[in-house]
Each structure stands twice: as structure tokens, then as C-alpha cells.
Amino acid sequence: MYTVERKSSQDLDRIAIKDDARLCFACSICVGDCPAAKFSDDFNPRQIFLKVSLGIEEGLVGKDSPIWKCTTCYTCYERCPAGTKPLDVILALRNLSLERGDCPESVESVRKSVLKQGIATAVTDHVKKLRGEMNLPDVDDGDKPELEKLTGED
Ligand code: SF4
Ligand code: SF4
């Protein structure tokens, strides 16, 4: 009989319990309708669930993980017959990667922009010009004091 040794990861256990990952019975419905799985050979929400349940962090947490390929479309969330929330597990894994300071540069730049400006994209001179042409109000550095209160960063 083929057996897989269960590893020990408190972080993955926390995610598995909080997001009901252990209710997954590997039906693959989430894979069949997943747009990211359709266009990527190494992205498979069912495998992600399995690794979380088995406590396997290798290749699952960090900037090189396939978790960043999820489009957050919520299709798996709606289709899963077990009532689990595959997307929540993926988002929890992203947050864990971020907490460990191991996420893709593109994600890090969005994080910095939110902390600096309160928005996810940089307000470039081109954006300012377009806003002016559309008679939209100026966007500056956002409400920094409020952001500082929320994030504790300056
Ligand atoms: S649809 Fe739900 S039960 Fe089926 S493999 Fe995906 S997460 Fe598991
Ligand atoms: S939310 Fe992510 S994992 Fe779920 S179906 Fe969409 S792309 Fe796939």
C-alpha cells in the first residue's frame, strides 16, 4: 500500500483547521473549473489542499509557489461540494509567505504602494494627467496619518 508521511507544520495546521481544508475529498471539481489550472501545468488547487493537509510546506510557501497564479476568481469557492473554501486557503498561504518576507517582487511593490499611498497602484505622472483631463480631483499621498494608524508603519 502506498503511504505518505505526514509532516509537521504548525502554520499549515492552523490554515487547514481554520479553513476546513481537511474536509476536501479530492473530487477535483475545483481543478476542472479553475482558469489558472487550465493555463498552468503547475497550478492545481486540489494538490494545494492535499499539501496543506499533509503539512508539506516545500514548494507551497514562498515566492516560487504556484499559489501566486490564482486569479482569485472565486469559482472554486462556489463549486466545492465539500463546502470548503479553496481560495481562502490560497490567500492564507499568500499571507503566510508575506509574513515570512518571501513573496514575489510584484506583490511586495503593491504592498509598499498601499502603505505609502493607500492604493494598490502607483499614481504616476501619466495617471495624474489622465485624471486632470477627466476633471477628476488630484490624488496625492493619501490620508497618511490614517494609514499610519491602521498599519503602524510610517
Ligand atoms: S472541489 Fe472541494 S472537495 Fe473537491 S478537490 Fe476541490 S477543494 Fe477538494
Ligand atoms: S479562485 Fe483561484 S484556485 Fe479558485 S478557481 Fe479561481 S483561480 Fe482557481
PDB file of C-alpha atoms and ligand atoms in Angstrom, residues 34-36 43 45 70-76 87 90, ligand 2:
ATOM      1  CA  CYS A  34     -10.156  26.730 -12.399  1.00  0.00           C
ATOM      2  CA  PRO A  35      -8.867  29.186 -15.043  1.00  0.00           C
ATOM      3  CA  ALA A  36      -5.380  29.249 -13.511  1.00  0.00           C
ATOM      4  CA  PHE A  43      -1.173  25.084 -10.531  1.00  0.00           C
ATOM      5  CA  PRO A  45      -5.968  23.737  -6.121  1.00  0.00           C
ATOM      6  CA  CYS A  70      -4.541  32.036  -8.620  1.00  0.00           C
ATOM      7  CA  THR A  71      -6.709  34.745 -10.185  1.00  0.00           C
ATOM      8  CA  THR A  72      -8.958  34.974  -7.077  1.00  0.00           C
ATOM      9  CA  CYS A  73     -11.981  34.419  -9.329  1.00  0.00           C
ATOM     10  CA  TYR A  74     -13.943  32.573  -6.586  1.00  0.00           C
ATOM     11  CA  THR A  75     -15.072  29.771  -8.941  1.00  0.00           C
ATOM     12  CA  CYS A  76     -13.676  27.055  -6.639  1.00  0.00           C
ATOM     13  CA  LEU A  87      -9.452  30.372  -2.304  1.00  0.00           C
ATOM     14  CA  ILE A  90      -4.604  30.039  -1.047  1.00  0.00           C
TER      15      ILE A  90
HETATM   16  S1  SF4 B   2     -10.049  31.338  -7.059  1.00  0.00           S
HETATM   17 FE1  SF4 B   2      -8.005  30.629  -7.765  1.00  0.00          FE
HETATM   18  S2  SF4 B   2      -7.956  28.436  -7.319  1.00  0.00           S
HETATM   19 FE2  SF4 B   2     -10.123  29.100  -7.244  1.00  0.00          FE
HETATM   20  S3  SF4 B   2     -10.920  28.681  -9.304  1.00  0.00           S
HETATM   21 FE3  SF4 B   2     -10.223  30.824  -9.266  1.00  0.00          FE
HETATM   22  S4  SF4 B   2      -8.078  30.780  -9.991  1.00  0.00           S
HETATM   23 FE4  SF4 B   2      -8.666  28.670  -9.432  1.00  0.00          FE
END
